Amino acid sequence: MVVPALPSRYGVTLTHNCLVVLGNRRREIAWRDIIGLEIRKAAGIRTVVVAVSDGRRIVLRAPMSLLDRRFDHKVQVLTDWWAAGRGGPDGA
């Protein structure tokens, strides 16, 4: 069985003002610009998709359910930070 492995440089960092996406390049997305977080499932593997106000949809390479038993917990933490960063659960 071949298990795809991602270099440790892939992931996200959560800051007070933005979600920092780490990968081939570093991207900062302000919490106020994120309009949604979705879980995408393909071939039984779940990943997080970030919907941005300019229409982009950014698939995060980590966390990924195949490689991370704490995937659900990490998604909840990400969701909580997003809600707080945009002013609460209703965006106010």
Short mmCIF file of N, CA and C in Angstrom, two decimals:
data_model
loop_
_atom_site.label_atom_id
_atom_site.label_comp_id
_atom_site.label_asym_id
_atom_site.label_seq_id
_atom_site.Cartn_x
_atom_site.Cartn_y
_atom_site.Cartn_z
N MET A 1 0.85 -1.18 0.00
CA MET A 1 0.00 0.00 0.00
C MET A 1 0.88 1.24 0.00
N VAL A 2 0.57 2.16 -0.86
CA VAL A 2 1.31 3.41 -0.93
C VAL A 2 0.50 4.47 -0.20
N VAL A 3 1.14 5.13 0.74
CA VAL A 3 0.48 6.20 1.50
C VAL A 3 1.14 7.51 1.11
N PRO A 4 0.36 8.42 0.53
CA PRO A 4 0.96 9.70 0.16
C PRO A 4 1.37 10.46 1.42
N ALA A 5 2.53 11.03 1.37
CA ALA A 5 3.02 11.81 2.50
C ALA A 5 3.24 13.25 2.06
N LEU A 6 2.83 14.16 2.90
CA LEU A 6 3.03 15.57 2.60
C LEU A 6 4.21 16.08 3.40
N PRO A 7 5.06 16.87 2.78
CA PRO A 7 6.15 17.47 3.55
C PRO A 7 5.58 18.29 4.68
N SER A 8 6.32 18.41 5.75
CA SER A 8 5.83 19.11 6.94
C SER A 8 5.58 20.59 6.69
N ARG A 9 6.05 21.12 5.58
CA ARG A 9 5.83 22.54 5.31
C ARG A 9 4.38 22.84 4.92
N TYR A 10 3.59 21.82 4.64
CA TYR A 10 2.18 22.03 4.30
C TYR A 10 1.35 22.10 5.56
N GLY A 11 0.41 23.02 5.58
CA GLY A 11 -0.47 23.15 6.73
C GLY A 11 -1.02 24.56 6.81
N VAL A 12 -1.51 24.90 7.97
CA VAL A 12 -2.04 26.24 8.19
C VAL A 12 -1.55 26.75 9.55
N THR A 13 -1.48 28.06 9.63
CA THR A 13 -1.21 28.73 10.90
C THR A 13 -2.36 29.70 11.11
N LEU A 14 -2.86 29.75 12.32
CA LEU A 14 -3.98 30.62 12.66
C LEU A 14 -3.45 31.83 13.42
N THR A 15 -3.77 33.02 12.92
CA THR A 15 -3.38 34.24 13.62
C THR A 15 -4.63 35.05 13.93
N HIS A 16 -4.45 36.08 14.72
CA HIS A 16 -5.60 36.92 15.10
C HIS A 16 -6.30 37.50 13.87
N ASN A 17 -5.53 37.85 12.84
CA ASN A 17 -6.10 38.54 11.67
C ASN A 17 -6.34 37.66 10.45
N CYS A 18 -5.65 36.53 10.38
CA CYS A 18 -5.75 35.77 9.14
C CYS A 18 -5.43 34.29 9.30
N LEU A 19 -5.79 33.57 8.26
CA LEU A 19 -5.42 32.17 8.09
C LEU A 19 -4.20 32.17 7.18
N VAL A 20 -3.11 31.59 7.65
CA VAL A 20 -1.89 31.52 6.85
C VAL A 20 -1.80 30.11 6.28
N VAL A 21 -1.82 30.01 4.94
CA VAL A 21 -1.74 28.72 4.26
C VAL A 21 -0.29 28.51 3.86
N LEU A 22 0.28 27.40 4.36
CA LEU A 22 1.67 27.08 4.09
C LEU A 22 1.74 25.98 3.06
N GLY A 23 2.59 26.15 2.09
CA GLY A 23 2.74 25.15 1.03
C GLY A 23 3.88 25.55 0.13
N ASN A 24 3.67 25.43 -1.18
CA ASN A 24 4.70 25.87 -2.13
C ASN A 24 5.00 27.35 -1.95
N ARG A 25 4.00 28.07 -1.52
CA ARG A 25 4.16 29.48 -1.18
C ARG A 25 3.29 29.78 0.03
N ARG A 26 3.56 30.85 0.67
CA ARG A 26 2.79 31.26 1.85
C ARG A 26 1.70 32.23 1.40
N ARG A 27 0.45 31.94 1.83
CA ARG A 27 -0.68 32.82 1.52
C ARG A 27 -1.34 33.23 2.82
N GLU A 28 -1.67 34.49 2.92
CA GLU A 28 -2.43 34.98 4.07
C GLU A 28 -3.82 35.37 3.59
N ILE A 29 -4.83 34.84 4.27
CA ILE A 29 -6.22 35.15 3.92
C ILE A 29 -6.87 35.74 5.17
N ALA A 30 -7.27 37.00 5.08
CA ALA A 30 -7.91 37.66 6.22
C ALA A 30 -9.20 36.93 6.57
N TRP A 31 -9.46 36.78 7.86
CA TRP A 31 -10.69 36.10 8.30
C TRP A 31 -11.92 36.75 7.68
N ARG A 32 -11.91 38.09 7.57
CA ARG A 32 -13.08 38.79 7.03
C ARG A 32 -13.33 38.45 5.57
N ASP A 33 -12.30 37.95 4.86
CA ASP A 33 -12.44 37.59 3.44
C ASP A 33 -12.89 36.15 3.22
N ILE A 34 -12.92 35.37 4.30
CA ILE A 34 -13.36 33.97 4.18
C ILE A 34 -14.87 33.93 4.36
N ILE A 35 -15.56 33.43 3.33
CA ILE A 35 -17.03 33.39 3.40
C ILE A 35 -17.56 32.01 3.75
N GLY A 36 -16.68 31.02 3.76
CA GLY A 36 -17.14 29.68 4.12
C GLY A 36 -16.01 28.69 4.22
N LEU A 37 -16.25 27.66 5.02
CA LEU A 37 -15.36 26.51 5.13
C LEU A 37 -16.18 25.28 4.82
N GLU A 38 -15.68 24.42 3.97
CA GLU A 38 -16.41 23.21 3.60
C GLU A 38 -15.49 22.01 3.75
N ILE A 39 -16.10 20.87 3.96
CA ILE A 39 -15.36 19.62 3.95
C ILE A 39 -15.67 18.93 2.64
N ARG A 40 -14.64 18.62 1.89
CA ARG A 40 -14.79 17.90 0.61
C ARG A 40 -14.33 16.47 0.84
N LYS A 41 -15.11 15.52 0.33
CA LYS A 41 -14.77 14.11 0.46
C LYS A 41 -14.61 13.50 -0.93
N ALA A 42 -13.44 12.93 -1.17
CA ALA A 42 -13.17 12.27 -2.44
C ALA A 42 -12.39 10.99 -2.14
N ALA A 43 -12.86 9.89 -2.67
CA ALA A 43 -12.23 8.58 -2.45
C ALA A 43 -12.08 8.28 -0.96
N GLY A 44 -13.05 8.76 -0.18
CA GLY A 44 -13.06 8.49 1.25
C GLY A 44 -12.13 9.37 2.07
N ILE A 45 -11.47 10.33 1.43
CA ILE A 45 -10.54 11.22 2.12
C ILE A 45 -11.16 12.60 2.22
N ARG A 46 -11.21 13.14 3.44
CA ARG A 46 -11.79 14.46 3.65
C ARG A 46 -10.70 15.53 3.71
N THR A 47 -10.97 16.65 3.05
CA THR A 47 -10.09 17.82 3.10
C THR A 47 -10.95 19.06 3.34
N VAL A 48 -10.29 20.16 3.70
CA VAL A 48 -10.98 21.42 3.96
C VAL A 48 -10.83 22.33 2.75
N VAL A 49 -11.95 22.95 2.35
CA VAL A 49 -11.95 23.93 1.27
C VAL A 49 -12.34 25.27 1.86
N VAL A 50 -11.54 26.29 1.58
CA VAL A 50 -11.80 27.65 2.06
C VAL A 50 -12.40 28.45 0.90
N ALA A 51 -13.60 28.98 1.11
CA ALA A 51 -14.25 29.83 0.10
C ALA A 51 -13.94 31.29 0.46
N VAL A 52 -13.40 32.01 -0.53
CA VAL A 52 -12.96 33.39 -0.31
C VAL A 52 -13.91 34.33 -1.04
N SER A 53 -14.06 35.54 -0.51
CA SER A 53 -15.02 36.50 -1.04
C SER A 53 -14.77 36.88 -2.50
N ASP A 54 -13.56 36.70 -3.01
CA ASP A 54 -13.29 37.03 -4.41
C ASP A 54 -13.62 35.87 -5.36
N GLY A 55 -14.23 34.81 -4.82
CA GLY A 55 -14.65 33.68 -5.64
C GLY A 55 -13.71 32.49 -5.64
N ARG A 56 -12.50 32.67 -5.11
CA ARG A 56 -11.55 31.55 -5.07
C ARG A 56 -12.02 30.50 -4.07
N ARG A 57 -11.65 29.26 -4.35
CA ARG A 57 -11.89 28.14 -3.45
C ARG A 57 -10.54 27.47 -3.28
N ILE A 58 -10.00 27.53 -2.08
CA ILE A 58 -8.65 27.04 -1.81
C ILE A 58 -8.75 25.75 -1.03
N VAL A 59 -8.23 24.67 -1.61
CA VAL A 59 -8.21 23.37 -0.94
C VAL A 59 -6.95 23.31 -0.08
N LEU A 60 -7.15 23.10 1.21
CA LEU A 60 -6.01 22.98 2.11
C LEU A 60 -5.41 21.58 2.00
N ARG A 61 -4.11 21.50 1.90
CA ARG A 61 -3.44 20.20 1.79
C ARG A 61 -3.31 19.53 3.16
N ALA A 62 -3.48 20.29 4.21
CA ALA A 62 -3.49 19.74 5.56
C ALA A 62 -4.38 20.66 6.38
N PRO A 63 -5.18 20.14 7.26
CA PRO A 63 -5.27 18.73 7.62
C PRO A 63 -5.99 17.92 6.55
N MET A 64 -5.73 16.64 6.56
CA MET A 64 -6.35 15.68 5.64
C MET A 64 -6.69 14.44 6.46
N SER A 65 -7.91 13.96 6.32
CA SER A 65 -8.36 12.86 7.19
C SER A 65 -7.55 11.58 7.04
N LEU A 66 -7.00 11.32 5.86
CA LEU A 66 -6.23 10.10 5.64
C LEU A 66 -4.99 10.05 6.52
N LEU A 67 -4.37 11.17 6.72
CA LEU A 67 -3.10 11.21 7.43
C LEU A 67 -3.20 11.71 8.86
N ASP A 68 -4.37 12.11 9.28
CA ASP A 68 -4.49 12.79 10.57
C ASP A 68 -5.72 12.30 11.34
N ARG A 69 -5.48 11.54 12.39
CA ARG A 69 -6.59 11.04 13.22
C ARG A 69 -7.30 12.17 13.97
N ARG A 70 -6.66 13.32 14.08
CA ARG A 70 -7.27 14.47 14.77
C ARG A 70 -7.91 15.45 13.78
N PHE A 71 -8.22 14.97 12.59
CA PHE A 71 -8.79 15.82 11.54
C PHE A 71 -10.03 16.56 12.03
N ASP A 72 -10.99 15.85 12.60
CA ASP A 72 -12.24 16.49 13.05
C ASP A 72 -11.99 17.57 14.09
N HIS A 73 -11.08 17.30 15.01
CA HIS A 73 -10.73 18.30 16.03
C HIS A 73 -10.10 19.53 15.37
N LYS A 74 -9.20 19.32 14.45
CA LYS A 74 -8.54 20.44 13.78
C LYS A 74 -9.52 21.26 12.96
N VAL A 75 -10.48 20.61 12.33
CA VAL A 75 -11.51 21.34 11.58
C VAL A 75 -12.34 22.19 12.54
N GLN A 76 -12.66 21.65 13.70
CA GLN A 76 -13.43 22.42 14.68
C GLN A 76 -12.64 23.63 15.17
N VAL A 77 -11.35 23.46 15.43
CA VAL A 77 -10.51 24.59 15.84
C VAL A 77 -10.48 25.65 14.75
N LEU A 78 -10.29 25.24 13.50
CA LEU A 78 -10.28 26.15 12.37
C LEU A 78 -11.61 26.90 12.26
N THR A 79 -12.71 26.18 12.41
CA THR A 79 -14.04 26.79 12.35
C THR A 79 -14.23 27.81 13.48
N ASP A 80 -13.78 27.46 14.68
CA ASP A 80 -13.90 28.38 15.82
C ASP A 80 -13.10 29.67 15.59
N TRP A 81 -11.86 29.52 15.07
CA TRP A 81 -11.04 30.70 14.78
C TRP A 81 -11.69 31.56 13.70
N TRP A 82 -12.26 30.92 12.69
CA TRP A 82 -12.92 31.67 11.62
C TRP A 82 -14.10 32.46 12.18
N ALA A 83 -14.92 31.80 13.01
CA ALA A 83 -16.08 32.48 13.62
C ALA A 83 -15.62 33.67 14.47
N ALA A 84 -14.59 33.48 15.26
CA ALA A 84 -14.07 34.56 16.12
C ALA A 84 -13.46 35.67 15.26
N GLY A 85 -12.75 35.31 14.22
CA GLY A 85 -12.07 36.28 13.38
C GLY A 85 -13.01 37.15 12.57
N ARG A 86 -14.19 36.64 12.28
CA ARG A 86 -15.16 37.44 11.54
C ARG A 86 -16.20 38.07 12.46
N GLY A 87 -16.00 37.93 13.76
CA GLY A 87 -16.86 38.64 14.71
C GLY A 87 -17.92 37.80 15.36
N GLY A 88 -17.80 36.48 15.31
CA GLY A 88 -18.76 35.62 15.98
C GLY A 88 -19.49 34.74 15.00
N PRO A 89 -20.35 33.86 15.54
CA PRO A 89 -21.03 32.86 14.71
C PRO A 89 -21.89 33.46 13.60
N ASP A 90 -22.40 34.68 13.80
CA ASP A 90 -23.27 35.26 12.78
C ASP A 90 -22.55 36.29 11.91
N GLY A 91 -21.23 36.44 12.11
CA GLY A 91 -20.46 37.37 11.31
C GLY A 91 -20.58 38.81 11.73
N ALA A 92 -21.27 39.06 12.84
CA ALA A 92 -21.47 40.44 13.29
C ALA A 92 -20.27 40.97 14.03
#
